[in-house]
Amino acid sequence: MLTIGRFAPSPTGSLHFGSLLAAAASYLAARQAGGRWLLRIEDLDKPREQPGATADIIRTLGEFGFCWDGEILYQSQRTVAYQQALSALASHTYPCSCSRKDLQQHAHVGEFGLIYPDTCRDQTHTDAPHAMRLRTDDETVCFTDLIRGHYCQRLHKEVGDFVVRRADGLFAYQLAVVVDDAFQGVNQIVRGADLLDNTPRQCWLQHLLGYPQPSYAHIPLAVSENGQKLSKQNLAPALDTHKRLETLVSALHFLGQTCPEADAFGSLNAFWDFAIQQWDMSKVPCVQALSYTN
């Protein structure tokens, strides 16, 4: 089977070192397997999108030597597909008119955040503004992560019924990512460990929609010295395109790979040829996060 991987950034700011780790790990895993690597822009949440961020992401990836296959997929152009999937899930969803204040008052906090207290579970119709939630059950959902090993959740107990379309009409990440991965034939997902606990929800959606389940590998997060995740929200510095080889070598070292220093490579192409040949997923540290200092 042809391996198909992907990188799916949100245009909420410039790419940073944490973004580069996810892009590089997914790219190397796909390319070493002789597979395809796709680029998808997850631009559903327009209020959070930063002007010019999409163009900046695409330009930065190109400057760091990433080559994607086929056309870029934009989630903002996929709302019809998400609605079709939501319609297919009609027997498993219900309208939820709970406000954020309601949830804060009545839900209790679990390991993965607020657990929905089933307030609207028997509701079939409401004229009030509402989200759509997907029913979960108490069966254990498991998968084997290529880095983290066997991972399970009891969705209803640990997460609760979750939103697949928001009250403002925007489709939720969980639904959109599953629909797009199936549409693009993605069968290998390599991404940050912050999304590990999202995976059982996505597996549940794949099961209900009859989609195949990809393989998953969740790489460590890069955190600052104070333990804060490098992210756009935390104002992580944008990638410096004047230090491309040095930054790529740092990314490989962070991912546990053996790699000479930047001056050993005469070009970006030479670096990528080496990195693809030497990539070893089994060397990626099996931890949630690692400290990174620029």
Short mmCIF file of C-alpha atoms in Angstrom, two decimals:
data_model
loop_
_atom_site.label_atom_id
_atom_site.label_comp_id
_atom_site.label_asym_id
_atom_site.label_seq_id
_atom_site.Cartn_x
_atom_site.Cartn_y
_atom_site.Cartn_z
CA MET A 1 0.00 0.00 0.00
CA LEU A 2 1.27 3.45 -0.92
CA THR A 3 2.02 5.51 2.18
CA ILE A 4 0.27 8.89 2.25
CA GLY A 5 1.22 11.36 4.95
CA ARG A 6 0.28 14.97 5.49
CA PHE A 7 1.02 18.22 7.28
CA ALA A 8 -2.00 20.31 8.21
CA PRO A 9 -1.16 23.69 9.80
CA SER A 10 -3.72 26.30 10.84
CA PRO A 11 -3.06 29.83 9.49
CA THR A 12 -3.16 31.49 12.90
CA GLY A 13 0.41 32.72 12.63
CA SER A 14 3.85 31.91 11.25
CA LEU A 15 5.46 28.50 11.48
CA HIS A 16 7.74 28.02 14.49
CA PHE A 17 10.12 25.26 15.62
CA GLY A 18 7.27 23.12 16.95
CA SER A 19 5.55 23.34 13.56
CA LEU A 20 8.80 22.37 11.86
CA LEU A 21 9.09 19.24 13.99
CA ALA A 22 5.65 18.00 12.90
CA ALA A 23 6.29 18.90 9.27
CA ALA A 24 9.72 17.23 9.22
CA ALA A 25 8.67 14.05 11.03
CA SER A 26 5.63 13.52 8.80
CA TYR A 27 7.63 14.34 5.67
CA LEU A 28 10.51 12.00 6.49
CA ALA A 29 8.23 9.11 7.45
CA ALA A 30 6.28 9.41 4.21
CA ARG A 31 9.29 9.93 1.95
CA GLN A 32 11.34 7.12 3.44
CA ALA A 33 8.45 4.77 2.71
CA GLY A 34 8.42 5.98 -0.90
CA GLY A 35 5.07 7.61 -0.28
CA ARG A 36 3.28 10.88 -0.89
CA TRP A 37 3.21 13.90 1.41
CA LEU A 38 0.29 16.29 1.28
CA LEU A 39 -0.19 19.84 2.50
CA ARG A 40 -3.55 20.87 3.93
CA ILE A 41 -4.40 24.30 5.30
CA GLU A 42 -6.85 23.99 8.19
CA ASP A 43 -8.49 27.39 7.74
CA LEU A 44 -12.00 26.62 8.98
CA ASP A 45 -11.86 29.02 11.92
CA LYS A 46 -11.75 32.31 10.02
CA PRO A 47 -12.02 34.53 13.14
CA ARG A 48 -8.68 33.11 14.36
CA GLU A 49 -6.92 33.33 11.00
CA GLN A 50 -4.12 35.89 10.73
CA PRO A 51 -3.95 37.95 7.51
CA GLY A 52 -1.18 36.67 5.27
CA ALA A 53 -0.49 33.59 7.42
CA THR A 54 -1.44 31.05 4.74
CA ALA A 55 0.92 32.56 2.18
CA ASP A 56 3.65 32.83 4.82
CA ILE A 57 3.28 29.12 5.78
CA ILE A 58 3.46 27.97 2.17
CA ARG A 59 6.46 30.19 1.44
CA THR A 60 8.31 29.08 4.57
CA LEU A 61 7.81 25.39 3.85
CA GLY A 62 9.17 25.91 0.34
CA GLU A 63 12.18 27.82 1.65
CA PHE A 64 12.98 24.95 4.03
CA GLY A 65 12.96 22.50 1.12
CA PHE A 66 9.63 20.73 1.67
CA CYS A 67 8.03 19.44 -1.53
CA TRP A 68 4.38 18.41 -1.30
CA ASP A 69 2.46 16.28 -3.75
CA GLY A 70 -0.61 17.51 -5.61
CA GLU A 71 -2.69 20.59 -4.90
CA ILE A 72 -2.97 22.14 -1.44
CA LEU A 73 -6.30 21.34 0.21
CA TYR A 74 -8.08 24.21 1.99
CA GLN A 75 -10.64 23.26 4.62
CA SER A 76 -12.55 26.47 4.00
CA GLN A 77 -13.52 25.00 0.60
CA ARG A 78 -14.75 21.71 2.07
CA THR A 79 -17.90 22.69 3.99
CA VAL A 80 -20.19 20.68 1.69
CA ALA A 81 -18.23 17.51 2.47
CA TYR A 82 -18.44 18.18 6.21
CA GLN A 83 -22.18 18.74 6.00
CA GLN A 84 -22.58 15.46 4.12
CA ALA A 85 -20.64 13.66 6.85
CA LEU A 86 -22.74 15.34 9.54
CA SER A 87 -25.90 14.20 7.74
CA ALA A 88 -24.53 10.65 7.62
CA LEU A 89 -24.08 10.84 11.40
CA ALA A 90 -27.65 12.05 12.02
CA SER A 91 -28.64 9.02 14.09
CA HIS A 92 -25.61 9.57 16.36
CA THR A 93 -25.89 13.34 16.92
CA TYR A 94 -28.15 15.70 18.83
CA PRO A 95 -28.52 19.48 19.24
CA CYS A 96 -26.92 20.96 22.35
CA SER A 97 -27.96 24.41 23.51
CA CYS A 98 -25.67 24.48 26.56
CA SER A 99 -23.67 27.68 26.92
CA ARG A 100 -20.07 27.78 28.03
CA LYS A 101 -21.30 29.06 31.39
CA ASP A 102 -23.65 26.06 31.68
CA LEU A 103 -20.77 23.68 31.07
CA GLN A 104 -18.51 25.40 33.57
CA GLN A 105 -21.23 25.13 36.20
CA HIS A 106 -22.35 21.55 35.60
CA ALA A 107 -19.52 19.63 33.91
CA HIS A 108 -16.67 18.20 35.91
CA VAL A 109 -13.06 18.40 34.86
CA GLY A 110 -11.34 15.22 33.72
CA GLU A 111 -7.84 14.51 32.50
CA PHE A 112 -8.70 15.84 29.04
CA GLY A 113 -10.80 18.85 30.03
CA LEU A 114 -14.49 19.36 30.77
CA ILE A 115 -16.56 16.18 30.47
CA TYR A 116 -19.96 16.88 28.96
CA PRO A 117 -22.68 16.02 31.54
CA ASP A 118 -25.27 14.72 29.01
CA THR A 119 -27.56 17.69 29.65
CA CYS A 120 -29.07 17.73 26.14
CA ARG A 121 -28.57 14.06 25.27
CA ASP A 122 -32.31 13.35 24.96
CA GLN A 123 -33.00 16.57 23.04
CA THR A 124 -34.12 16.10 19.43
CA HIS A 125 -34.97 19.69 18.50
CA THR A 126 -34.40 23.20 19.77
CA ASP A 127 -35.06 26.67 18.39
CA ALA A 128 -32.24 28.09 20.48
CA PRO A 129 -28.73 28.51 19.06
CA HIS A 130 -27.08 25.12 19.36
CA ALA A 131 -24.07 22.99 18.62
CA MET A 132 -24.30 19.41 17.38
CA ARG A 133 -22.77 16.76 19.62
CA LEU A 134 -21.79 13.20 18.76
CA ARG A 135 -22.90 10.44 21.09
CA THR A 136 -20.16 8.35 22.61
CA ASP A 137 -20.51 5.09 24.51
CA ASP A 138 -18.59 3.43 27.29
CA GLU A 139 -16.69 1.00 25.08
CA THR A 140 -12.95 1.40 25.17
CA VAL A 141 -11.45 2.92 22.02
CA CYS A 142 -7.84 1.84 21.48
CA PHE A 143 -5.10 2.24 18.90
CA THR A 144 -1.37 1.53 18.81
CA ASP A 145 0.76 4.62 18.39
CA LEU A 146 4.04 4.02 16.53
CA ILE A 147 5.90 6.04 19.18
CA ARG A 148 3.78 5.96 22.33
CA GLY A 149 2.50 2.38 22.08
CA HIS A 150 -0.96 1.11 23.07
CA TYR A 151 -3.36 3.92 24.00
CA CYS A 152 -7.01 3.67 25.11
CA GLN A 153 -9.86 5.90 26.21
CA ARG A 154 -13.37 5.22 27.45
CA LEU A 155 -14.86 8.10 25.52
CA HIS A 156 -18.14 8.64 27.35
CA LYS A 157 -16.53 8.48 30.78
CA GLU A 158 -13.31 10.36 30.03
CA VAL A 159 -14.38 12.87 27.36
CA GLY A 160 -18.16 12.77 26.97
CA ASP A 161 -20.23 13.47 23.90
CA PHE A 162 -18.23 15.96 21.83
CA VAL A 163 -19.04 18.78 19.43
CA VAL A 164 -18.90 18.13 15.68
CA ARG A 165 -20.51 21.43 14.62
CA ARG A 166 -20.23 24.53 16.74
CA ALA A 167 -23.09 26.81 17.72
CA ASP A 168 -21.74 29.48 15.35
CA GLY A 169 -22.14 27.04 12.45
CA LEU A 170 -18.46 26.21 12.04
CA PHE A 171 -17.58 22.54 11.75
CA ALA A 172 -15.37 21.25 14.54
CA TYR A 173 -11.78 20.15 14.06
CA GLN A 174 -12.56 16.54 15.00
CA LEU A 175 -15.05 16.09 12.15
CA ALA A 176 -13.16 18.08 9.52
CA VAL A 177 -9.83 16.33 10.05
CA VAL A 178 -11.39 12.86 9.83
CA VAL A 179 -13.35 13.70 6.67
CA ASP A 180 -10.32 15.23 4.97
CA ASP A 181 -7.93 12.43 5.89
CA ALA A 182 -10.36 9.90 4.40
CA PHE A 183 -10.93 12.04 1.30
CA GLN A 184 -7.19 12.40 0.67
CA GLY A 185 -6.42 8.75 1.41
CA VAL A 186 -4.11 9.66 4.29
CA ASN A 187 -3.01 6.46 6.00
CA GLN A 188 -0.07 7.71 8.08
CA ILE A 189 -0.50 10.58 10.54
CA VAL A 190 2.58 11.94 12.30
CA ARG A 191 1.87 14.93 14.55
CA GLY A 192 2.46 16.48 17.96
CA ALA A 193 1.77 14.71 21.25
CA ASP A 194 -0.77 17.37 22.21
CA LEU A 195 -3.17 15.65 19.78
CA LEU A 196 -2.69 12.16 21.22
CA ASP A 197 -5.82 12.34 23.38
CA ASN A 198 -7.86 13.58 20.39
CA THR A 199 -7.15 10.39 18.47
CA PRO A 200 -9.76 8.10 20.10
CA ARG A 201 -12.45 10.64 19.18
CA GLN A 202 -11.22 10.56 15.60
CA CYS A 203 -11.13 6.76 15.63
CA TRP A 204 -14.74 6.78 16.86
CA LEU A 205 -15.76 9.05 13.97
CA GLN A 206 -13.88 6.86 11.50
CA HIS A 207 -15.77 3.84 12.84
CA LEU A 208 -19.18 5.51 12.56
CA LEU A 209 -18.49 6.85 9.06
CA GLY A 210 -16.99 3.59 7.80
CA TYR A 211 -13.58 5.12 7.11
CA PRO A 212 -10.30 3.19 7.37
CA GLN A 213 -8.15 4.02 10.39
CA PRO A 214 -4.71 5.48 9.59
CA SER A 215 -1.58 4.67 11.55
CA TYR A 216 -0.61 7.28 14.14
CA ALA A 217 2.67 8.54 15.57
CA HIS A 218 2.76 11.38 18.09
CA ILE A 219 6.10 13.14 18.44
CA PRO A 220 7.23 15.03 21.58
CA LEU A 221 6.23 18.65 21.97
CA ALA A 222 8.90 21.32 22.09
CA VAL A 223 8.56 23.36 25.27
CA SER A 224 10.40 26.39 26.58
CA GLU A 225 12.56 26.37 29.70
CA ASN A 226 9.48 27.20 31.81
CA GLY A 227 7.61 24.21 30.36
CA GLN A 228 5.37 26.22 28.06
CA LYS A 229 4.56 24.62 24.70
CA LEU A 230 6.01 26.41 21.68
CA SER A 231 2.91 27.63 19.89
CA LYS A 232 1.52 30.59 18.00
CA GLN A 233 -0.70 31.40 20.99
CA ASN A 234 2.39 31.57 23.20
CA LEU A 235 4.15 33.80 20.69
CA ALA A 236 6.81 31.30 19.70
CA PRO A 237 9.31 32.98 17.37
CA ALA A 238 8.81 32.43 13.66
CA LEU A 239 11.30 30.21 11.84
CA ASP A 240 14.40 32.05 10.67
CA THR A 241 14.81 31.26 6.98
CA HIS A 242 18.40 32.53 7.13
CA LYS A 243 19.31 29.56 9.36
CA ARG A 244 17.52 26.80 7.52
CA LEU A 245 20.13 24.05 7.71
CA GLU A 246 20.98 24.80 11.33
CA THR A 247 17.30 24.69 12.30
CA LEU A 248 16.63 21.49 10.36
CA VAL A 249 19.60 19.78 12.00
CA SER A 250 18.29 20.90 15.41
CA ALA A 251 14.90 19.40 14.51
CA LEU A 252 16.51 16.05 13.63
CA HIS A 253 18.48 16.01 16.88
CA PHE A 254 15.31 16.86 18.83
CA LEU A 255 13.60 13.89 17.16
CA GLY A 256 16.36 11.55 18.32
CA GLN A 257 18.00 11.11 14.94
CA THR A 258 21.74 10.87 14.29
CA CYS A 259 22.85 13.79 12.15
CA PRO A 260 26.06 15.73 11.51
CA GLU A 261 26.15 19.48 12.02
CA ALA A 262 24.85 21.88 9.38
CA ASP A 263 28.24 22.63 7.80
CA ALA A 264 28.44 18.99 6.68
CA PHE A 265 25.71 19.65 4.12
CA GLY A 266 26.33 21.65 1.00
CA SER A 267 22.66 22.27 0.29
CA LEU A 268 19.12 21.69 1.49
CA ASN A 269 18.78 18.85 -1.02
CA ALA A 270 21.82 17.14 0.48
CA PHE A 271 20.29 17.46 3.95
CA TRP A 272 16.93 16.01 2.89
CA ASP A 273 18.57 13.13 0.99
CA PHE A 274 20.52 12.23 4.14
CA ALA A 275 17.57 12.72 6.50
CA ILE A 276 15.19 10.60 4.44
CA GLN A 277 17.68 7.75 4.17
CA GLN A 278 18.53 7.82 7.90
CA TRP A 279 15.06 8.40 9.36
CA ASP A 280 14.23 5.94 12.14
CA MET A 281 10.88 6.33 13.90
CA SER A 282 12.00 3.99 16.68
CA LYS A 283 14.57 6.60 17.80
CA VAL A 284 11.99 9.33 18.41
CA PRO A 285 11.79 9.86 22.19
CA CYS A 286 8.70 8.30 23.76
CA VAL A 287 7.83 11.32 25.91
CA GLN A 288 5.15 14.00 25.93
CA ALA A 289 7.53 16.97 25.71
CA LEU A 290 11.17 17.98 25.58
CA SER A 291 12.80 21.31 26.36
CA TYR A 292 14.05 23.35 23.43
CA THR A 293 16.10 26.54 23.60
CA ASN A 294 16.67 28.46 20.41
#
